[in-house]
CSV table of C-alpha atoms in Angstrom, one decimal:
chain,number,residue,atom,x,y,z
F,1,UNK,CA,-54.3,-1.5,3.9
F,2,UNK,CA,-51.7,-2.3,5.2
F,3,UNK,CA,-49.4,-5.0,2.6
F,4,UNK,CA,-49.2,-8.5,5.2
F,5,UNK,CA,-46.1,-9.5,6.2
F,6,UNK,CA,-45.3,-13.6,6.7
F,7,UNK,CA,-42.1,-15.3,7.4
F,8,UNK,CA,-41.7,-18.5,4.5
F,9,UNK,CA,-42.0,-21.4,7.3
F,10,UNK,CA,-45.2,-20.4,8.1
F,11,UNK,CA,-46.8,-19.7,4.9
F,12,UNK,CA,-45.5,-22.8,4.1
F,13,UNK,CA,-47.5,-24.6,7.1
F,14,UNK,CA,-50.5,-22.4,5.8
F,15,UNK,CA,-50.4,-21.4,1.8
F,16,UNK,CA,-53.9,-22.1,1.6
F,17,UNK,CA,-55.7,-19.5,4.1
F,18,UNK,CA,-52.6,-17.6,2.7
F,19,UNK,CA,-53.6,-17.6,-0.3
F,20,UNK,CA,-57.5,-17.2,0.1
F,21,UNK,CA,-56.4,-13.6,1.7
F,22,UNK,CA,-54.2,-12.6,-1.7
F,23,UNK,CA,-56.9,-14.5,-4.1
F,24,UNK,CA,-58.9,-11.5,-1.6
F,25,UNK,CA,-57.3,-8.9,-2.5
F,26,UNK,CA,-54.6,-8.3,0.0
F,27,UNK,CA,-50.3,-8.4,-0.7
F,28,UNK,CA,-48.6,-10.8,0.8
F,29,UNK,CA,-44.9,-10.0,1.8
F,30,UNK,CA,-42.7,-13.1,2.4
F,31,UNK,CA,-39.8,-13.0,3.9
F,32,UNK,CA,-37.1,-14.8,5.2
F,33,UNK,CA,-34.7,-14.3,8.4
F,34,UNK,CA,-36.8,-10.9,8.9
F,35,UNK,CA,-35.5,-10.1,4.8
F,36,UNK,CA,-38.1,-9.8,2.3
F,37,UNK,CA,-37.7,-11.9,-0.8
F,38,UNK,CA,-41.3,-12.1,-2.4
F,39,UNK,CA,-43.7,-10.2,-2.8
F,40,UNK,CA,-46.8,-12.6,-3.3
F,41,UNK,CA,-50.0,-10.2,-5.3
F,42,UNK,CA,-54.1,-11.3,-6.7
F,43,UNK,CA,-53.0,-12.4,-10.6
F,44,UNK,CA,-55.3,-10.2,-12.5
F,45,UNK,CA,-56.6,-11.2,-16.0
F,46,UNK,CA,-57.7,-8.0,-17.0
F,47,UNK,CA,-54.9,-4.8,-17.6
F,48,UNK,CA,-54.5,-3.7,-20.6
F,49,UNK,CA,-51.5,-2.7,-21.8
F,50,UNK,CA,-50.6,0.5,-23.2
F,51,UNK,CA,-47.7,0.9,-25.9
F,52,UNK,CA,-47.2,4.1,-26.5
F,53,UNK,CA,-44.0,6.0,-29.1
F,54,UNK,CA,-41.5,7.1,-28.2
F,55,UNK,CA,-40.1,10.2,-27.9
F,56,UNK,CA,-37.1,11.0,-27.9
F,57,UNK,CA,-35.7,8.7,-31.6
F,58,UNK,CA,-34.4,5.5,-30.4
F,59,UNK,CA,-31.0,6.9,-32.6
F,60,UNK,CA,-30.2,8.9,-29.5
F,61,UNK,CA,-29.2,6.1,-27.6
F,62,UNK,CA,-25.7,6.1,-29.2
F,63,UNK,CA,-24.6,8.6,-27.2
F,64,UNK,CA,-25.5,7.6,-24.0
F,65,UNK,CA,-22.1,6.7,-22.2
F,66,UNK,CA,-21.9,4.9,-18.6
F,67,UNK,CA,-20.7,5.5,-15.7
F,68,UNK,CA,-17.6,3.6,-14.5
F,69,UNK,CA,-15.9,2.4,-10.9
F,70,UNK,CA,-13.7,4.8,-9.8
F,71,UNK,CA,-11.3,0.9,-9.0
F,72,UNK,CA,-12.5,-1.8,-10.2
F,73,UNK,CA,-14.7,-3.8,-8.4
F,74,UNK,CA,-14.2,-7.4,-8.3
F,75,UNK,CA,-17.9,-8.9,-8.4
F,76,UNK,CA,-17.0,-11.9,-5.7
F,77,UNK,CA,-15.8,-9.4,-3.1
F,78,UNK,CA,-19.2,-7.5,-3.8
F,79,UNK,CA,-21.3,-10.2,-3.5
F,80,UNK,CA,-19.6,-11.9,-1.0
F,81,UNK,CA,-20.2,-8.2,1.8
F,82,UNK,CA,-23.3,-8.3,0.1
F,83,UNK,CA,-24.0,-11.5,1.9
F,84,UNK,CA,-22.7,-10.7,5.0
F,85,UNK,CA,-24.5,-8.2,5.9
F,86,UNK,CA,-27.9,-10.3,5.3
């Protein structure tokens, strides 16, 4: 089944209808200005989580190194560029 997509205004006007579909098992993607912003999925209470032990010792994480950018990056500039693209 394909995921249904709906914009925020339509969702606000017909919330009961869409929540009924979600309750019946459908997934819903909420969009704003043609960009997906949220996904509404049915609530499931019977999910059982299987906790697995780690494959490698946690002490091995100390050996990992982070990735550094090639040049200094201003987070504000990156955020504004991202917003302009949308």
